[in-house]
mmCIF file of C-alpha atoms in Angstrom:
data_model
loop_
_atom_site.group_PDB
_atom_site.id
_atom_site.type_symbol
_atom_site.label_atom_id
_atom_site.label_comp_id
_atom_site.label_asym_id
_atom_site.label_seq_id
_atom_site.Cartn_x
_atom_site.Cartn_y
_atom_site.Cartn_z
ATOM 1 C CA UNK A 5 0.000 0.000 0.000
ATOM 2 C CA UNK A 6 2.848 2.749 -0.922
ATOM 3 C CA UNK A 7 1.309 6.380 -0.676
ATOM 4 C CA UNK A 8 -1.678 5.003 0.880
ATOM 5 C CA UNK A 9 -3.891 7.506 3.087
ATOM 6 C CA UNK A 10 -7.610 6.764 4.377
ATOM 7 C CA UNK A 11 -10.081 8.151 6.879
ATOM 8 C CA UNK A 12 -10.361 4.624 8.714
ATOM 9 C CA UNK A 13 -8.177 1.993 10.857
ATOM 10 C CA UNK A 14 -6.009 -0.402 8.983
ATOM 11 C CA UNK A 15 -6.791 -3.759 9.722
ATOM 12 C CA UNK A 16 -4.052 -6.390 10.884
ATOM 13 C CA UNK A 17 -4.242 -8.256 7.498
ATOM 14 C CA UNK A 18 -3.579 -5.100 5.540
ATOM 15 C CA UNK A 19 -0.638 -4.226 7.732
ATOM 16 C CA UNK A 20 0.599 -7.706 7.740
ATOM 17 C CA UNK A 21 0.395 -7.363 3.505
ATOM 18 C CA UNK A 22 1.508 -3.767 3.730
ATOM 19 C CA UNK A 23 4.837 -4.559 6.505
ATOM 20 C CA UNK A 24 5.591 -8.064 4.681
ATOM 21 C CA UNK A 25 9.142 -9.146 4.548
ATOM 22 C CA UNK A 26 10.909 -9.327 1.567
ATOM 23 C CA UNK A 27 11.411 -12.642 0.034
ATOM 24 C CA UNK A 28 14.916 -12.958 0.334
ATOM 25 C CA UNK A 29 17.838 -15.348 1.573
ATOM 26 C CA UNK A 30 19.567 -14.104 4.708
ATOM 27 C CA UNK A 31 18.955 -11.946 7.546
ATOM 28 C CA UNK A 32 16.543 -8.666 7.122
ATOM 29 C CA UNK A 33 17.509 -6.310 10.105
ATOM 30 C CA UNK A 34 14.335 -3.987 10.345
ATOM 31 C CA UNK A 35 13.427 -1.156 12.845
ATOM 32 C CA UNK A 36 10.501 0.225 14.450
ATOM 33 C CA UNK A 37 10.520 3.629 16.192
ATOM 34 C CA UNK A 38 8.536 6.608 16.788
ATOM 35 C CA UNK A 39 9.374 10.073 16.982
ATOM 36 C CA UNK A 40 7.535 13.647 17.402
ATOM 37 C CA UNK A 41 7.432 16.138 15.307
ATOM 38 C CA UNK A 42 10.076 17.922 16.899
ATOM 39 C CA UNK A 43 12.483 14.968 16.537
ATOM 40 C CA UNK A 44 11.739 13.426 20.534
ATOM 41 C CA UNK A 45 12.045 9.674 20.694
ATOM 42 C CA UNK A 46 10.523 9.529 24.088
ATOM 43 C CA UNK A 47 8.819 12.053 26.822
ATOM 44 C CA UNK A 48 9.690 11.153 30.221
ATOM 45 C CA UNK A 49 12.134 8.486 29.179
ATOM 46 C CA UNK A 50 9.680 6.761 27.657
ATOM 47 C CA UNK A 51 8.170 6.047 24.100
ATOM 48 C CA UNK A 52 4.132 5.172 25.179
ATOM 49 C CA UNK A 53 3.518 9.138 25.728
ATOM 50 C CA UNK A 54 4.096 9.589 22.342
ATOM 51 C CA UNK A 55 2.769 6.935 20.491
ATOM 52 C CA UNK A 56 -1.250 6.302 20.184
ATOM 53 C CA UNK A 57 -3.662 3.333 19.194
ATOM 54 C CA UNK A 58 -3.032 3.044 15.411
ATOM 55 C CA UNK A 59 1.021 3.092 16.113
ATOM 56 C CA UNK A 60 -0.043 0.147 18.639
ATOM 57 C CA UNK A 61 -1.324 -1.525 16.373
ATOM 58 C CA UNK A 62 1.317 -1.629 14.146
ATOM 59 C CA UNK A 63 3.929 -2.614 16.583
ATOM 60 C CA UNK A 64 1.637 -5.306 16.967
ATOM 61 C CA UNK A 65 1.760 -6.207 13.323
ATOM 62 C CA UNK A 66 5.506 -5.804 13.028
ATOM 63 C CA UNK A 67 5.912 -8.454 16.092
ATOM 64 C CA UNK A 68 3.640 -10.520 14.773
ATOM 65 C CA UNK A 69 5.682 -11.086 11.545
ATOM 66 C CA UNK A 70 9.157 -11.200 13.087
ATOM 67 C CA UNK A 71 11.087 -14.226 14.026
ATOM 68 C CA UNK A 72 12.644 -12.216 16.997
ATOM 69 C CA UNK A 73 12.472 -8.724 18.353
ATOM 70 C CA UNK A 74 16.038 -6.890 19.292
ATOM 71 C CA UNK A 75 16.039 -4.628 22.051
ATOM 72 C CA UNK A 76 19.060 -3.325 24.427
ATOM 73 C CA UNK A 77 19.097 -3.938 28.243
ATOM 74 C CA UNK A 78 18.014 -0.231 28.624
ATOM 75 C CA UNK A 79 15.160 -0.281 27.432
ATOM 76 C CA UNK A 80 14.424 -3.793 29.125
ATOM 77 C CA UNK A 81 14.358 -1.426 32.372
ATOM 78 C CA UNK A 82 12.633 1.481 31.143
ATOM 79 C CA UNK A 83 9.846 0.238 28.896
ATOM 80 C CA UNK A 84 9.146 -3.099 31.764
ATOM 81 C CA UNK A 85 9.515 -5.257 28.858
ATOM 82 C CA UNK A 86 7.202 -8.443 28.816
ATOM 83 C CA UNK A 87 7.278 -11.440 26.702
ATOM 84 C CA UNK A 88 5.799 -11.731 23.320
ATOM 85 C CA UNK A 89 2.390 -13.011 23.005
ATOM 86 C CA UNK A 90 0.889 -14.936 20.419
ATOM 87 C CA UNK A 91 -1.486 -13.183 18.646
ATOM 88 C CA UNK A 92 -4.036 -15.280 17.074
ATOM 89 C CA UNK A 93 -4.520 -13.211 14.131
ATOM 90 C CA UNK A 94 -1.190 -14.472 13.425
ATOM 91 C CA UNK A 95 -1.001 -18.089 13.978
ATOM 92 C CA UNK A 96 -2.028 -18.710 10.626
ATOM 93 C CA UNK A 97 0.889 -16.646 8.943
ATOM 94 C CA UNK A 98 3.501 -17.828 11.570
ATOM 95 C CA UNK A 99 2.637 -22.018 11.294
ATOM 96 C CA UNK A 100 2.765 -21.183 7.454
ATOM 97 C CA UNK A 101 6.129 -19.753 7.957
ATOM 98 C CA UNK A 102 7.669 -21.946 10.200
ATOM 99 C CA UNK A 103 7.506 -19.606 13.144
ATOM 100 C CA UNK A 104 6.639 -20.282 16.665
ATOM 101 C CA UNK A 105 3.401 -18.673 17.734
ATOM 102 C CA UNK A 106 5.393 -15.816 19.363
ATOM 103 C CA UNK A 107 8.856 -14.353 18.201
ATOM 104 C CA UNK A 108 11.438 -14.543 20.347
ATOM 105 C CA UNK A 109 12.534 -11.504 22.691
ATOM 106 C CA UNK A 110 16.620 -10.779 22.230
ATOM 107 C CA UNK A 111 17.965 -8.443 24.693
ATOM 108 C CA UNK A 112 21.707 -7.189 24.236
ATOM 109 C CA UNK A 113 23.563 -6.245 26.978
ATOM 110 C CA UNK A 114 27.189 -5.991 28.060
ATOM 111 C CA UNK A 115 27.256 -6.027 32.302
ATOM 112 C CA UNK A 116 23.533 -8.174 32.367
ATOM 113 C CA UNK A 117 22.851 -6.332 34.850
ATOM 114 C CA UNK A 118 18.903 -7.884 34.591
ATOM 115 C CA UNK A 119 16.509 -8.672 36.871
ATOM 116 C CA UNK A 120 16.599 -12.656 35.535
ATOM 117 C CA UNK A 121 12.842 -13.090 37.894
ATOM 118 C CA UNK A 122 10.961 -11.225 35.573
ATOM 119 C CA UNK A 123 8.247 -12.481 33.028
ATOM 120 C CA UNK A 124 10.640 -11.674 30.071
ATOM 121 C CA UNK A 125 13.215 -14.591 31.367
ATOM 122 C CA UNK A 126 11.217 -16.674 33.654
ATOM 123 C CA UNK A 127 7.745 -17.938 31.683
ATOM 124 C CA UNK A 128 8.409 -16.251 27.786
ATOM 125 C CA UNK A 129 6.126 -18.246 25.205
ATOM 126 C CA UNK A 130 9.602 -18.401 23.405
ATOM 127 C CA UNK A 131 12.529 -18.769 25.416
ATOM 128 C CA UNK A 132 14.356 -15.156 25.401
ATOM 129 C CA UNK A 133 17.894 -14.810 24.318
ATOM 130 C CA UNK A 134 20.460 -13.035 25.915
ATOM 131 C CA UNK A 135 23.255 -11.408 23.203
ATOM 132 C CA UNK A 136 26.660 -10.669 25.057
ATOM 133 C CA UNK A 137 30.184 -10.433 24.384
ATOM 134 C CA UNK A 138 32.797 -13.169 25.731
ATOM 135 C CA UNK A 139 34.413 -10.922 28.041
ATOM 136 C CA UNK A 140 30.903 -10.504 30.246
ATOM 137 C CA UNK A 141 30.744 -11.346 33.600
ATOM 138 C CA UNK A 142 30.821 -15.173 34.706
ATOM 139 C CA UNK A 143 28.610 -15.005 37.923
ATOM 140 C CA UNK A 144 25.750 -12.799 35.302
ATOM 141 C CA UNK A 145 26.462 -15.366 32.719
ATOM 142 C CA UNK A 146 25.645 -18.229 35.055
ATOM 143 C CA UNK A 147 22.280 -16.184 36.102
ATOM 144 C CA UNK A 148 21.074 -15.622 32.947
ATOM 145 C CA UNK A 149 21.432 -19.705 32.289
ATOM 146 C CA UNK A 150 19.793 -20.704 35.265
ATOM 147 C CA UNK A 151 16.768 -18.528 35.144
ATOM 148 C CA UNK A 152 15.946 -20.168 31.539
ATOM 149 C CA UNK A 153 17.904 -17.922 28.949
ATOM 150 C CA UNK A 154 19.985 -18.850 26.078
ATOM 151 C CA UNK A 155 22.929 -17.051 26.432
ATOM 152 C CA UNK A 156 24.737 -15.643 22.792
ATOM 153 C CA UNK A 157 28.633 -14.433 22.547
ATOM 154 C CA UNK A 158 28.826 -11.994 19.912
ATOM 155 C CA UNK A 159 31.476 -9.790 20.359
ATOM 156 C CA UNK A 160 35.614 -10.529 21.590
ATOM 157 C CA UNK A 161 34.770 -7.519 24.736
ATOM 158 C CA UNK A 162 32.159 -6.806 27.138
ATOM 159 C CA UNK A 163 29.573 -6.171 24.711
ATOM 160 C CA UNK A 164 28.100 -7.590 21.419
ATOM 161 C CA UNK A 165 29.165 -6.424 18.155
ATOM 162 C CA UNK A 166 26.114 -5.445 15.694
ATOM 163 C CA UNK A 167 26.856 -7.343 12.913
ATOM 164 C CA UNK A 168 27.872 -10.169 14.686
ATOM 165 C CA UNK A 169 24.606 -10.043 16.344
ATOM 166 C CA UNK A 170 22.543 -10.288 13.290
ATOM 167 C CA UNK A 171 24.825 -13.109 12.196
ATOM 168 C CA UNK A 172 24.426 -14.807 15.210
ATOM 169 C CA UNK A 173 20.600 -14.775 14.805
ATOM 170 C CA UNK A 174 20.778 -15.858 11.081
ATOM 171 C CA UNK A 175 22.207 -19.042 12.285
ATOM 172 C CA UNK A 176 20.096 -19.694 14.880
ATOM 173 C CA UNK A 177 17.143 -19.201 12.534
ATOM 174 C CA UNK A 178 15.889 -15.807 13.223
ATOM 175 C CA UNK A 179 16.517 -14.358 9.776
ATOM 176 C CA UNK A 180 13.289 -11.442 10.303
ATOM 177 C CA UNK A 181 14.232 -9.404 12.732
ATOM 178 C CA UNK A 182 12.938 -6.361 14.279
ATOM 179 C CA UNK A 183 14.642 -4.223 16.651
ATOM 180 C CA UNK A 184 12.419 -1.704 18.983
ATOM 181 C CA UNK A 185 15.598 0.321 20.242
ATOM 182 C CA UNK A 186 16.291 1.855 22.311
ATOM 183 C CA UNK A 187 17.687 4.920 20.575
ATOM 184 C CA UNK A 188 21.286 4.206 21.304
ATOM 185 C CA UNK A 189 21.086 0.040 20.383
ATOM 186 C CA UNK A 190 19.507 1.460 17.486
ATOM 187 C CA UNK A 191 22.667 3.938 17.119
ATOM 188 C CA UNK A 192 24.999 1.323 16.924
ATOM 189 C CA UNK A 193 22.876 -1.047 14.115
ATOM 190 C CA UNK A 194 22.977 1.892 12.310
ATOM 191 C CA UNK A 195 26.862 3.101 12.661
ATOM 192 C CA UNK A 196 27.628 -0.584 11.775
ATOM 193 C CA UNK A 197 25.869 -0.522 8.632
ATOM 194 C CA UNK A 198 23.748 -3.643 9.501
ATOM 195 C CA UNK A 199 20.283 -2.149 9.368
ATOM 196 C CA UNK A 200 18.258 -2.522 6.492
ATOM 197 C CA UNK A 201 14.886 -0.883 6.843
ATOM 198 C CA UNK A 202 13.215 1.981 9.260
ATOM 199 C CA UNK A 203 9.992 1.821 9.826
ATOM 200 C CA UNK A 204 9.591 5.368 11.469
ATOM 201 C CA UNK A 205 6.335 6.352 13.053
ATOM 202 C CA UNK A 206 5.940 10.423 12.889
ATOM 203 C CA UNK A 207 3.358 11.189 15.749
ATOM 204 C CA UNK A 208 1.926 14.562 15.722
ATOM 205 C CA UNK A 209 3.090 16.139 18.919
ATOM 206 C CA UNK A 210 5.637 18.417 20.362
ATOM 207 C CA UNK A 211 7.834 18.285 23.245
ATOM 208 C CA UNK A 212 10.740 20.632 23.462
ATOM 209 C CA UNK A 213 12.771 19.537 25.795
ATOM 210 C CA UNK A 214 16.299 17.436 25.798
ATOM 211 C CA UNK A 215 14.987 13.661 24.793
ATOM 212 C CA UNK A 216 16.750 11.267 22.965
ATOM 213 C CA UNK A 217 16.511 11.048 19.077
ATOM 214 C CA UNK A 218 15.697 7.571 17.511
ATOM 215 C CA UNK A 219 19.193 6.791 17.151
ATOM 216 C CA UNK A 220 22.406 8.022 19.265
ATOM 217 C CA UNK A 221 25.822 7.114 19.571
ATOM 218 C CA UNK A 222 28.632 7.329 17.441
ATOM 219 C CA UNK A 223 27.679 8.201 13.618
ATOM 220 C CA UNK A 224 28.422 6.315 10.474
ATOM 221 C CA UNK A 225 31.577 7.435 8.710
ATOM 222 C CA UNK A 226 29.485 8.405 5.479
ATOM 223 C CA UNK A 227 25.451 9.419 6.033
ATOM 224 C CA UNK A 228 23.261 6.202 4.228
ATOM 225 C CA UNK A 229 20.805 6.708 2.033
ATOM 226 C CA UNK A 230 17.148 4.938 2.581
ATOM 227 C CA UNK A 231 14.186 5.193 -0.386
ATOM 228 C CA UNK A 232 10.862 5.770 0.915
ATOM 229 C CA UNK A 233 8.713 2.002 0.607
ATOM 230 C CA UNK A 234 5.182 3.223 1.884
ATOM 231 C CA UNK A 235 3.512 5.593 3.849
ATOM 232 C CA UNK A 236 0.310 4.705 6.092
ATOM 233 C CA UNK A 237 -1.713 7.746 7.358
ATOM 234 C CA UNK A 238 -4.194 7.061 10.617
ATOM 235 C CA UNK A 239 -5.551 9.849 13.121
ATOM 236 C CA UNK A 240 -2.729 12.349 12.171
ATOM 237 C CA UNK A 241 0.103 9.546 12.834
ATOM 238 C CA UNK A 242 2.469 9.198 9.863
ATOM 239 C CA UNK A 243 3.831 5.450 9.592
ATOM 240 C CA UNK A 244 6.332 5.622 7.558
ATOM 241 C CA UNK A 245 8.943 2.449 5.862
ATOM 242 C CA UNK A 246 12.023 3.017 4.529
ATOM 243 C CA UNK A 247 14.532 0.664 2.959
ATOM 244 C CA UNK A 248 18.268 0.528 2.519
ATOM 245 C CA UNK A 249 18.938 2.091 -1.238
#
């Protein structure tokens, strides 16, 4: 649906047409943010201020389709991060695809510094995965095993290296992936080069103030160039998709 704009809600089979992945070999690193108008990736530290029902939805969509959903320790903490759940609007798509009924949840982190009690580790639908770098601590390492998580090295230091991480995945069969940030994991996909399509959501609010763009962090040595996919219009949101040139 490229260009499209309509005076109603998208339903979850459109999105699922409109977000599809491409039909490709390999991994497909994809991102899914939101920012105001004034370029704000949060309000209060936090994303749900500035998102809304229709941009909901579409994370909803996006998870629904992914094999596993990136995200960085931080936002673990901030956002209270729960399991995926299977959606049953779904099932159909994922058994067709190969997919377990809910995609995995992959959370990067270089001290795990987690609280390994919660939800997300101890009773996921899919067993979350823990992305580190060989040089982490033992005793966290340990932790992370016994409360039920799969462990991943991906990186020679304290922390995982992005395109390692993707690689990682790919061989563990998560070749769809999604990433919901936060703004500095995000940072580093993109400084790395590994990233392959943004699906930006442009809420129509402004907050001043000193938050966080989508992406921080050191920059890529040469900007990269994205082409505009499709654009989605629903109660003043902008959902945007665009894909590595």
């Amino acid at each position: 649906m490229p260009g499209s704009s309509v005076d109603r809600e998208w339903t979850l089979d459109e999105l699922a047409e409109a977000y599809a992945y491409p039909d490709r070999e390999g991994p497909w690193l994809r991102a899914n943010m939101v920012s105001t108008l004034d370029g704000a990736a949060q309000h209060d530290g936090r994303s749900q201020a500035i998102s809304g029902a229709a941009d909901m939805r579409i994370f909803g969509a996006l998870r629904g389709l992914a094999d596993a959903v990136v995200v960085g320790a931080e936002t673990v903490r901030q956002e209270g991060y729960r399991p995926a759940r299977a959606r049953e609007a779904f099932a159909a798509r994922r058994a067709a695809a190969g997919q377990p009924p809910a995609p995995a949840v992959v959370v990067l982190s270089a001290s795990l510094e987690l609280d390994f009690t919660l939800p997300l580790f101890t009773a996921p639908l899919t067993p979350t995965l823990l992305v580190t770098g060989a040089a982490a601590p033992a005793d966290r390492v340990e932790a992370a095993r016994k409360a039920g998580a799969e462990v991943v090295l991906a990186g020679e230091g304290a922390g995982a290296e992005p395109a390692r991480v993707v690689a990682e995945l790919a061989e563990r069969g998560f070749a769809r992936l999604l990433t919901e940030g936060g703004p500095r994991l995000l940072g580093q996909f993109v400084a790395a080069g590994v990233l392959d399509e943004l699906c930006l959501t442009v809420s129509p609010m402004l907050t001043a103030g000193e938050a966080q763009r989508i992406a921080v962090g050191p920059g890529a040595a040469v900007p990269e160039r994205f082409a505009l996919a499709s654009v989605l219009e629903e109660a003043g949101f902008l959902f945007t998709r665009y894909r590595r040139s």
